Coordinates of C-alpha atoms in Angstrom, one line a residue:
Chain A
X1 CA -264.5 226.8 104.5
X2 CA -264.0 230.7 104.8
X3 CA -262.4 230.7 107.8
X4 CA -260.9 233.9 109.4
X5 CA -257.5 232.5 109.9
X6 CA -254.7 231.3 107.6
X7 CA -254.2 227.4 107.0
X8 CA -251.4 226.2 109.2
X9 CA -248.2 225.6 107.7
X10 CA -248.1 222.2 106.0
X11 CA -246.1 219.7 107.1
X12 CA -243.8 218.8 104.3
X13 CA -240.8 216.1 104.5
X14 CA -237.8 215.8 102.7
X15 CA -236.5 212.4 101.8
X16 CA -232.9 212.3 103.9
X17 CA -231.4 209.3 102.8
X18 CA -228.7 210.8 100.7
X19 CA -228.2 214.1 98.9
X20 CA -229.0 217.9 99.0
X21 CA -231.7 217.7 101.8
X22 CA -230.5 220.6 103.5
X23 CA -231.0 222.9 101.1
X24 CA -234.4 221.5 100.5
X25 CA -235.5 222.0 104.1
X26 CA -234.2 225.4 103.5
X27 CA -236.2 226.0 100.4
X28 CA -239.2 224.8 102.1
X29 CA -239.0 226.7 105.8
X30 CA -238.3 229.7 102.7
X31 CA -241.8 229.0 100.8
X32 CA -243.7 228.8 104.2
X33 CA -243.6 225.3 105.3
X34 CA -242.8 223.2 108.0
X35 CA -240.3 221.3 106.7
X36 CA -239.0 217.7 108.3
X37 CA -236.4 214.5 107.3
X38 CA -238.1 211.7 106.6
X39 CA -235.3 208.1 106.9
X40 CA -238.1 206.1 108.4
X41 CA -241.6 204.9 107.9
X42 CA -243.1 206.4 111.0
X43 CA -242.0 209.4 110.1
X44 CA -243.4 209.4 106.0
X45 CA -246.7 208.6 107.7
X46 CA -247.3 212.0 109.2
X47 CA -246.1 214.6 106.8
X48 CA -248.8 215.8 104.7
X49 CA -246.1 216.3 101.3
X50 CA -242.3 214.5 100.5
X51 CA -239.8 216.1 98.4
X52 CA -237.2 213.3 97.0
X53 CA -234.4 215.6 97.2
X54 CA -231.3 215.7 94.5
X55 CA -228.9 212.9 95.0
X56 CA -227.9 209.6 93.6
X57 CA -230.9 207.9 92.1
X58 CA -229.4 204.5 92.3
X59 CA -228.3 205.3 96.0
X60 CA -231.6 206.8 97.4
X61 CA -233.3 203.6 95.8
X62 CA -231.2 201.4 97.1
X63 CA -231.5 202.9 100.9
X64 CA -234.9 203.0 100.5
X65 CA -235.4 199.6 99.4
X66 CA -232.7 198.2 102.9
X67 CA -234.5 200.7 105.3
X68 CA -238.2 199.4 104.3
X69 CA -239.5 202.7 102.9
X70 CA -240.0 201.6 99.1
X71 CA -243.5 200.2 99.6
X72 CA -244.8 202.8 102.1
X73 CA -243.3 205.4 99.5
X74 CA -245.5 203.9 96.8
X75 CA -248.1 203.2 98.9
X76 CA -248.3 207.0 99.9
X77 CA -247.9 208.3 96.4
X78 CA -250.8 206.1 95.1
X79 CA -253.3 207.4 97.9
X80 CA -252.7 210.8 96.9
X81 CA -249.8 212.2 98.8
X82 CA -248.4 215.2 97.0
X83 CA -244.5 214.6 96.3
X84 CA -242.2 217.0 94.2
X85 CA -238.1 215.2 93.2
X86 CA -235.5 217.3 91.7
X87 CA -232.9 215.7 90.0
X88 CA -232.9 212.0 91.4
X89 CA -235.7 212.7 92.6
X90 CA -237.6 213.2 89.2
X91 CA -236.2 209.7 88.7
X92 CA -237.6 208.7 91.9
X93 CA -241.1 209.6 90.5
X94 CA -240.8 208.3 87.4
X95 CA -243.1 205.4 86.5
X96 CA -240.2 204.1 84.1
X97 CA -236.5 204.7 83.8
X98 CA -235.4 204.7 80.0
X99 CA -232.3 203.2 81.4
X100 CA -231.7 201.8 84.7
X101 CA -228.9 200.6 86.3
X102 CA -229.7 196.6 87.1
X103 CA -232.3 195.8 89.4
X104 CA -233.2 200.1 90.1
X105 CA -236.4 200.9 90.3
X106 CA -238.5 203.7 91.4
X107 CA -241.3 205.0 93.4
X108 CA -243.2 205.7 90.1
X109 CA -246.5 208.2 90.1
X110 CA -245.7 210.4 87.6
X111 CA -246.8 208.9 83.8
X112 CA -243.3 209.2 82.1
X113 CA -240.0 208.0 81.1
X114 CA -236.6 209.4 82.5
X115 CA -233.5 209.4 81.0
X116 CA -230.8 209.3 83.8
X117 CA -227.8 212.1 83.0
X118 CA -229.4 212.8 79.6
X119 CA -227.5 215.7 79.2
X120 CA -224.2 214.3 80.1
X121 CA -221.5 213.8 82.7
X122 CA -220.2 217.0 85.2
X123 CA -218.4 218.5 82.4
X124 CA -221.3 219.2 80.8
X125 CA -223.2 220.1 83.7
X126 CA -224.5 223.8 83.5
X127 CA -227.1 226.5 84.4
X128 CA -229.9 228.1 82.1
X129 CA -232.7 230.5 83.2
X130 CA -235.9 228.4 82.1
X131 CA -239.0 230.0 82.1
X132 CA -241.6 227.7 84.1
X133 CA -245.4 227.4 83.7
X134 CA -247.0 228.0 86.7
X135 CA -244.0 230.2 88.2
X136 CA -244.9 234.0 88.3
X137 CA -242.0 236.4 87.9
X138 CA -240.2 235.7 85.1
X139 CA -237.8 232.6 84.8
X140 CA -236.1 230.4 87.4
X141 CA -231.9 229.8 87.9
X142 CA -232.3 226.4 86.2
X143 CA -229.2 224.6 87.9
X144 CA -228.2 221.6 85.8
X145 CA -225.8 218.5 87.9
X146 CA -225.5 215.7 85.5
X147 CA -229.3 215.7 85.0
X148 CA -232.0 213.7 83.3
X149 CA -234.4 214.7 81.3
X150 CA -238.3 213.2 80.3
X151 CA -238.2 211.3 77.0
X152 CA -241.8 211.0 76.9
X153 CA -244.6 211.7 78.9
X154 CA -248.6 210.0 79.0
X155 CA -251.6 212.2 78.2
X156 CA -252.0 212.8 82.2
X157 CA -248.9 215.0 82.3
X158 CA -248.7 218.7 81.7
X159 CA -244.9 219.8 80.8
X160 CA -243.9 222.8 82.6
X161 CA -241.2 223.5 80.7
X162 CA -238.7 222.5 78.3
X163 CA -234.3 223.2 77.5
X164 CA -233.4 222.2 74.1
X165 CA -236.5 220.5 73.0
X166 CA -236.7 218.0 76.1
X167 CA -239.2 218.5 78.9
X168 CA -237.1 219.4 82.9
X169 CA -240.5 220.3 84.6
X170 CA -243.8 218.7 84.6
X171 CA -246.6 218.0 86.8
X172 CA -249.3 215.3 87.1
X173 CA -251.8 216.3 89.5
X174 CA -250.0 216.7 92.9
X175 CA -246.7 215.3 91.8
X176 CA -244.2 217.4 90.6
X177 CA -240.6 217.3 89.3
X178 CA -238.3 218.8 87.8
X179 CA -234.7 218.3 86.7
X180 CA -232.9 220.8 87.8
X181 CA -232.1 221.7 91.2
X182 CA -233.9 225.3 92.3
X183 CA -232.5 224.4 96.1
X184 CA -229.5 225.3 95.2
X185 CA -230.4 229.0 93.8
X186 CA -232.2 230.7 97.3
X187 CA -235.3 231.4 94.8
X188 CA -237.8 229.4 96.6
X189 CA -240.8 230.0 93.8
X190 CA -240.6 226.2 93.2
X191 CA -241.3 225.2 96.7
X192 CA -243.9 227.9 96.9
X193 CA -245.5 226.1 94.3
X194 CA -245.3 223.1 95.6
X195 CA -246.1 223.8 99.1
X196 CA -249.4 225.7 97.4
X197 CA -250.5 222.3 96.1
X198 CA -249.8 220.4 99.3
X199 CA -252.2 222.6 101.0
X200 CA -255.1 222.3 97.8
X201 CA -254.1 218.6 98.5
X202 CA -255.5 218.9 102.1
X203 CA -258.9 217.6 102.8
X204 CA -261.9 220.3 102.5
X205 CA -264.1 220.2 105.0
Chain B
X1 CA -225.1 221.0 74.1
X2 CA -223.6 224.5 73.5
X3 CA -220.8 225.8 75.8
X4 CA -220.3 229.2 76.1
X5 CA -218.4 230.4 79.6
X6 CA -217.5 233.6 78.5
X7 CA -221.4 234.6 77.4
X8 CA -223.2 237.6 79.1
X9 CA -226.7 236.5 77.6
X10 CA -228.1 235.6 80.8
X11 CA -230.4 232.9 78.6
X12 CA -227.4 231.3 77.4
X13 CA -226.4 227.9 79.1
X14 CA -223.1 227.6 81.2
X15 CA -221.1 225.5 82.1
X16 CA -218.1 225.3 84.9
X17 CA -219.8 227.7 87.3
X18 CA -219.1 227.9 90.9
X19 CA -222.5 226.7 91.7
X20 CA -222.5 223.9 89.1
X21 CA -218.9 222.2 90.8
X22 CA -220.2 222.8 94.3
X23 CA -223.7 221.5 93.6
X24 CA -222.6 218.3 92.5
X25 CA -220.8 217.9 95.5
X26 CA -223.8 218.9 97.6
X27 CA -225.3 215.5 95.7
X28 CA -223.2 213.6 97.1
X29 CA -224.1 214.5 100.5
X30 CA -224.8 211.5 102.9
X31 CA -222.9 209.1 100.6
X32 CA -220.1 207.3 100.7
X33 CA -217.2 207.3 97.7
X34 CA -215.1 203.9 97.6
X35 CA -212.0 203.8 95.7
X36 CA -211.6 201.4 93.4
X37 CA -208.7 200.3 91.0
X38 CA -211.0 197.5 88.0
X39 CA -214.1 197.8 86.7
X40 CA -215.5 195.2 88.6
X41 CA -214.4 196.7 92.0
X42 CA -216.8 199.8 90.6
X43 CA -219.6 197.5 89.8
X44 CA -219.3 196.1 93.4
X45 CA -219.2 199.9 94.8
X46 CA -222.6 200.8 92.6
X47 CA -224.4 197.9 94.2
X48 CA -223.5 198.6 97.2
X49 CA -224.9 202.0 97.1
X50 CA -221.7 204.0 96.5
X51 CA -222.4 207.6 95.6
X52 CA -219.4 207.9 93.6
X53 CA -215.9 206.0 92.6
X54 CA -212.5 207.2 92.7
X55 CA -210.9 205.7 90.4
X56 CA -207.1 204.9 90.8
X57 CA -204.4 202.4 90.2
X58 CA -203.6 201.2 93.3
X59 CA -205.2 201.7 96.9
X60 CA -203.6 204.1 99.3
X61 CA -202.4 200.6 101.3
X62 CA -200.4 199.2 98.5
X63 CA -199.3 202.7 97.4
X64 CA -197.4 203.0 100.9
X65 CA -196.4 199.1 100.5
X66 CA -194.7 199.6 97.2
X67 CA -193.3 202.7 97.7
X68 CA -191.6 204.5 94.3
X69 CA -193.4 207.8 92.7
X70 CA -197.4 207.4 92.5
X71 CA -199.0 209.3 89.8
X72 CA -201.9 209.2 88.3
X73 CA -203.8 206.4 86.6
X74 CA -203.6 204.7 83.4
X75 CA -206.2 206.5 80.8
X76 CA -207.8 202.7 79.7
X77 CA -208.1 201.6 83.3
X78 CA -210.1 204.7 84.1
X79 CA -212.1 204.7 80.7
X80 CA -212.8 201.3 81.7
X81 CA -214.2 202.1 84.9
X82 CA -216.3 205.2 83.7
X83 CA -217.8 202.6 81.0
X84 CA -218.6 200.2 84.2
X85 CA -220.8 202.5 86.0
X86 CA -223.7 205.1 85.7
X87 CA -222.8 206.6 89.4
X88 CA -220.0 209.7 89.4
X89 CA -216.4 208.9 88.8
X90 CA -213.5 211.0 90.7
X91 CA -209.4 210.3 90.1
X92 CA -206.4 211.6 91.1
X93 CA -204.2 213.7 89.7
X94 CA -200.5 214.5 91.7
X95 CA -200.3 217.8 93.8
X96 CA -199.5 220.8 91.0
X97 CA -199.6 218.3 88.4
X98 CA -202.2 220.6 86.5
X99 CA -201.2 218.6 83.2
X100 CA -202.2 215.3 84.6
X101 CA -205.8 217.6 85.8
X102 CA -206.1 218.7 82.1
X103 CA -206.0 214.4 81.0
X104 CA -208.2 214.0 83.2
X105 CA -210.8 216.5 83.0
X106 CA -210.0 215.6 78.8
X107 CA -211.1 211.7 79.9
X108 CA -214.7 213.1 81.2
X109 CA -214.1 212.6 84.8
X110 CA -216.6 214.3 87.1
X111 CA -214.3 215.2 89.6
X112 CA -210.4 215.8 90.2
X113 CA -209.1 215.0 93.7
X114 CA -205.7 216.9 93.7
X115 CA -204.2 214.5 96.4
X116 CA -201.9 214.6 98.9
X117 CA -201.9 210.1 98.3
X118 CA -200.0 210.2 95.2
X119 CA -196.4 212.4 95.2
X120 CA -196.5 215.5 94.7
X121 CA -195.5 217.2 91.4
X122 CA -195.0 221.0 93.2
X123 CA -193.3 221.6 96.9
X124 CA -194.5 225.2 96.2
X125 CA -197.8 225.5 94.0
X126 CA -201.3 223.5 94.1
X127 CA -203.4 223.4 90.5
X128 CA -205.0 226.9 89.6
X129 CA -209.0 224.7 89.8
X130 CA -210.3 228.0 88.2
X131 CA -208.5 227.0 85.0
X132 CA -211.1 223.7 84.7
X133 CA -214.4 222.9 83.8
X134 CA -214.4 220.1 86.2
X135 CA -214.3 220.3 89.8
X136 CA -212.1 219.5 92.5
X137 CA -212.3 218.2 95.5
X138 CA -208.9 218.6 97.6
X139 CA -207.6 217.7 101.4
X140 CA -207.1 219.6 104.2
X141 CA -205.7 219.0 107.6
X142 CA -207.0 222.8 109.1
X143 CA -209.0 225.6 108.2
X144 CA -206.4 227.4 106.6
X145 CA -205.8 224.8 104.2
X146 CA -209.2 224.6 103.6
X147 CA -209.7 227.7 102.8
X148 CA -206.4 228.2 100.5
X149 CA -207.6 225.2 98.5
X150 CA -211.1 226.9 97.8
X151 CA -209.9 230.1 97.1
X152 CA -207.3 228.7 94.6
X153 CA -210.7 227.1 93.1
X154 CA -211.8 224.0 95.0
X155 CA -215.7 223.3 94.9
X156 CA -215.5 220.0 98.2
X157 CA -213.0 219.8 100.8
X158 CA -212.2 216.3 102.8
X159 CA -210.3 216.2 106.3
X160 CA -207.2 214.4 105.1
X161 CA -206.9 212.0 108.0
X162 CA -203.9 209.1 106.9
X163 CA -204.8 207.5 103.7
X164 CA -203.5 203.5 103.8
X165 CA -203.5 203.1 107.5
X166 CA -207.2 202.1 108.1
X167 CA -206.6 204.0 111.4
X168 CA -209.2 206.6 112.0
X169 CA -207.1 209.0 114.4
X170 CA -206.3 211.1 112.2
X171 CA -208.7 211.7 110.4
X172 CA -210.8 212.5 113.3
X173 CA -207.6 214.9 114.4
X174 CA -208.3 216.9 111.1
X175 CA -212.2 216.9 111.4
X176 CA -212.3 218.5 114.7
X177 CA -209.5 220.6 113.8
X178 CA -211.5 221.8 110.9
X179 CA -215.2 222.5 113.2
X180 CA -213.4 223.8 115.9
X181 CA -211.7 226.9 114.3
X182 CA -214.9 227.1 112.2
X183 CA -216.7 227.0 115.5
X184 CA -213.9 229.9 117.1
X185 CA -214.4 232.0 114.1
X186 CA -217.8 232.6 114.8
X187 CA -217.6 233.8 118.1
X188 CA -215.2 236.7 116.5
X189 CA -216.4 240.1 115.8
X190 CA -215.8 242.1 112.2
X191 CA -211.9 243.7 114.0
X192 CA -210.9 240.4 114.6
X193 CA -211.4 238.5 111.3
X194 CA -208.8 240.4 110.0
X195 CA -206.4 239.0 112.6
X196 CA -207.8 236.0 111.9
X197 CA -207.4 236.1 108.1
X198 CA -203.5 236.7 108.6
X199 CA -203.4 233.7 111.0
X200 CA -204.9 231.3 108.9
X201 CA -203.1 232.0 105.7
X202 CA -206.2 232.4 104.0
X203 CA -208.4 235.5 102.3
X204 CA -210.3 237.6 104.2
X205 CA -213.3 237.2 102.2
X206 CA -213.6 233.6 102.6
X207 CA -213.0 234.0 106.4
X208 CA -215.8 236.0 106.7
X209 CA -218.0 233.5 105.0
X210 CA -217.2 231.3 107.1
X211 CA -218.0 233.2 110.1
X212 CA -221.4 234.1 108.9
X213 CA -222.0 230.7 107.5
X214 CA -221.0 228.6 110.4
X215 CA -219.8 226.4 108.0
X216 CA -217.5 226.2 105.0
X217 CA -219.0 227.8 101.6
X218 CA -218.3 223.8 100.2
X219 CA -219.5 220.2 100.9
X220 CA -216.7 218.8 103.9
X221 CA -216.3 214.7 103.4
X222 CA -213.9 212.9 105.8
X223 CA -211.5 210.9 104.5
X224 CA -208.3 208.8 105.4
X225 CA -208.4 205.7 107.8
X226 CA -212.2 204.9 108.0
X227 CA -212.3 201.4 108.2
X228 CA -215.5 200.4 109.5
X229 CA -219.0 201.8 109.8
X230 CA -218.5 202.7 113.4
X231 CA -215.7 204.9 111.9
X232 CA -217.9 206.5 109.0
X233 CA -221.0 207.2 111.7
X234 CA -218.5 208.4 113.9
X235 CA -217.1 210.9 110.7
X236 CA -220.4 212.4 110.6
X237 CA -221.1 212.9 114.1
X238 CA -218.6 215.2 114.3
X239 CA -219.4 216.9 111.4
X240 CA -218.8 215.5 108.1
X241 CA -221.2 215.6 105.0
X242 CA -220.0 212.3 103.7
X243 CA -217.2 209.7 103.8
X244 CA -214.3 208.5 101.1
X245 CA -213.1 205.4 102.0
X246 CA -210.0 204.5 100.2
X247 CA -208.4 201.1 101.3
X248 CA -210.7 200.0 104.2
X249 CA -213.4 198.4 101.6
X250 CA -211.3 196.3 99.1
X251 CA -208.7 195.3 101.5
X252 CA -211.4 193.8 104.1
X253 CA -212.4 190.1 103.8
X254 CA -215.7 190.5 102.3
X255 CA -215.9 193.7 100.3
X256 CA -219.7 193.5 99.0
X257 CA -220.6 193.1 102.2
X258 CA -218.7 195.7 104.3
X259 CA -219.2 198.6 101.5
X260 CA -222.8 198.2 101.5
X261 CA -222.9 198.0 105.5
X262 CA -220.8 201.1 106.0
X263 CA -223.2 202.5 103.3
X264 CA -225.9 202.4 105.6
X265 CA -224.3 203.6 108.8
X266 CA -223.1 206.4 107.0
X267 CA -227.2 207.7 106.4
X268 CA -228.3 206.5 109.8
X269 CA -225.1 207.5 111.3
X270 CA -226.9 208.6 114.3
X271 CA -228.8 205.8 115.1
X272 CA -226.7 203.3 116.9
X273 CA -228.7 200.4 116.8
X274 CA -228.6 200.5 112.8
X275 CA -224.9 200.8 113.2
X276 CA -224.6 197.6 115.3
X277 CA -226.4 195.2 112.8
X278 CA -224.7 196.8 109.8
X279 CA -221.3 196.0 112.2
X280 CA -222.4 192.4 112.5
X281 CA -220.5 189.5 110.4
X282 CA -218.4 191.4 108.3
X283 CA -215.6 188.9 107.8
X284 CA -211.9 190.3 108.6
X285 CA -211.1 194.5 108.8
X286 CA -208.2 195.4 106.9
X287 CA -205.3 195.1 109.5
X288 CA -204.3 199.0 109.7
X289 CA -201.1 200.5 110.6
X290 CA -200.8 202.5 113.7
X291 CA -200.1 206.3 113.2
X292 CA -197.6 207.0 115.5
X293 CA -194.9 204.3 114.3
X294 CA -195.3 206.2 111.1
X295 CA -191.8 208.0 110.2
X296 CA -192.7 211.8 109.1
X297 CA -191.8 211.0 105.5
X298 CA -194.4 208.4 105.6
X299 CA -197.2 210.7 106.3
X300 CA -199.6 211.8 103.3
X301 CA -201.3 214.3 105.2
X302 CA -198.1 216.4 105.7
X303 CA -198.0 217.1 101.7
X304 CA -199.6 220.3 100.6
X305 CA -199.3 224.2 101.6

């Protein structure tokens, strides 16, 4: 405790099967972090946090499932690990997908229920400011790519906030998601956030 | 979900944005889109691990076989494809054909390819992209084209390579094309952009981007002739974000097998030993054509300004 010097940067991965992971590293060198790809299991086991990055849910499952990562994913989660998915990746931490494509599962973690592109195809894609519990500075670029959205959520689960009725952020414990993508918007108050709990994640001694 | 493009209410949602049509393509980044012409082909592509489906009437192959005008597809056979899948669907419209744009974006595709594979509608003009709510992706053999495409509006640029042939030289022609002028223009100073603007063909604003980004300001698949997952990895490692393959998946012996194996050299892409078992027992390649028995009027990549 009370020691003179900062914490070192945590060591936070991001999930590099498919999708937006550069941005993501970005995000999180941006919020302080020492940010990593994670494709194999020797690599999950020594990053302290994972981000599940934006993508194709049904494609980042799948790799995940071939490349022998889906068990040491859970298995990480359930220990504690703190984890934050945008987009796909909210799906990724989803203990239930309202409606999955055969055979797709998830990670799990998080005490809810996904809808996958609840808010419709890429026509219908768009961006909203959406003001965010826990985020200081008024509201964040909410960018919007054929997202889902939580139908429901268990008691455990605190909504961070909410477009048109249906929750796009929330947090349970040290899991966090939310289902829009603020990688792509250079604002890195998200992955400040989230690189704030992977370091109240870290052991006290 | 309300719709309002024109709003200044900074609360208000929006649709069609710039960021919106290129973040959907940085999603697909790492994946691989298969072209597919029935609903079943898509299903096959989604459990394979496709990132997205183009969806079209024939395969670049058989278009070259036939021969005759190729437009875009029939409305039911992409409806019924969209209805097949959860995973993105892409299609074709003709070069300039911004009517055949306008069906599709009307059909809820999630993204126009405005492609040199089907014969081209304008000798002179390609499809104003700002005009649409849905994004384009389009082709380009060199950095000027690339960079005329996305100032007329494109939001994801592929290296054309040779659609049909399942030969990958050229596509691997077009890709380093593409990263070595990149690479050049970064090594210019601020005088010389401006030469460098007038060379390419291409605005001066984008060229300057591009300097300062090292990169194009949109996602950069390779497509045209990938065949195999040697040939996806090998995409990548010299620079692309992602591979289409057109005819190289459903005109191979065993389909299932080979899309989901170039699949996953195209996301360890740099790790040859992952490449050699996904390589292993893939049945027959699709036969290919070589390039340089191709008469000009045969080559794809030569259509578009």
């Amino acid at each position: 405790m009370n020691t003179p010097t900062p914490p070192a940067a945590p060591v936070i991965g991001v999930l590099a099967l498919q999708g937006d992971v550069r941005e993501h590293l970005a995000a999180l060198t941006g919020a302080g972090a020492e940010a990593r790809s994670v494709r194999r299991p020797e690599e999950l086991a020594v990053v302290e946090g994972l981000v599940v990055p934006g993508g194709e849910s049904t494609t980042i499952f799948k790799l995940a499932r071939i490349f022998d990562l889906l068990e040491p994913l859970r298995e990480r989660v359930r220990s504690g690990m703190p984890a934050y998915g945008s987009c796909a990746g909210m799906i990724m931490l989803a203990d239930k997908i309202l409606d999955p494509r055969s055979g797709q599962e998830t990670v799990g973690g998080i005490d809810m229920i996904v809808r996958r592109n609840a808010f419709g195809r890429q026509n219908e894609s768009f961006e909203a400011a959406v003001d965010m519990a826990g985020v200081d500075g008024g509201p964040v670029e909410g960018v919007f790519i054929r997202a889902p959205w939580v139908e429901s959520t268990g008691a455990g689960v605190e909504v961070l906030a909410s477009v048109e009725g249906h929750p796009v952020a929330v947090r349970q414990g040290s899991l966090l998601a939310t289902s829009f993508h603020p990688e792509l918007t250079g604002d890195h108050r998200v992955h400040r956030l989230f690189t704030e709990m992977v370091l109240s994640a870290r052991p006290q001694r | 979900m309300s719709s309002t493009p024109n709003s200044t209410s900074a609360a208000a949602p929006e649709t069609g944005t710039a960021r919106v049509k290129r973040g959907m393509a940085e999603q697909l980044k790492g994946g691989v889109i298969m072209d597919v012409v029935t609903p079943e082909q898509a299903k096959i592509a989604e459990d394979a691990g496709a990132v997205a489906v183009m969806a079209l009437e024939r395969v670049p192959a058989d278009i070259r076989k036939d021969g005759g005008v190729a437009r875009m597809s029939d409305p039911d056979m992409i409806e019924g494809i969209i209805g097949a899948v959860s995973i993105p669907v892409m299609a074709k419209s003709r070069i300039g054909h911004f009517v055949e744009a306008q069906v599709l974006q009307a059909l809820g595709v999630d993204y126009i390819d405005e492609s040199e594979v089907l014969t081209p509608a304008d000798e002179v003009n390609h499809s104003d992209k700002f005009a649409f709510t849905t994004p384009f992706v389009c082709g380009a053999t060199n950095l000027g084209e690339a960079l005329r495409r996305i100032a007329e509006g494109a939001a994801m640029i592929r290296s054309k390579g040779e659609a049909g042939t399942g030969n990958v030289v050229e596509a691997v022609r077009h890709m380093r094309q593409i990263r070595g002028e990149i690479a050049r223009l970064k090594g210019y100073d601020n005088n010389e952009l401006y030469a460098a603007a007038k060379d390419l063909r291409a605005p001066y604003e984008l060229v300057r981007e591009v300097a300062e980004l090292g990169k194009l300001p949109v996602v950069l698949f390779s497509a045209g002739g990938v065949a195999t997952p040697a040939d996806a990895a090998l995409m990548r490692q010299l620079g692309a974000e992602g591979v289409f393959v057109g005819s190289g998946i459903f005109k191979s012996g065993d389909p299932a097998k080979r899309a989901a194996a170039i699949v996953k050299a195209t996301t360890f892409y740099d790790d040859p030993k992952v490449i050699a078992d996904a390589s292993r027992d893939l049945g027959e390649a699709m036969v290919g054509i070589n390039c340089d028995t191709l008469p000009e009027n045969e080559r794809y990549a030569s259509r578009g300004w």
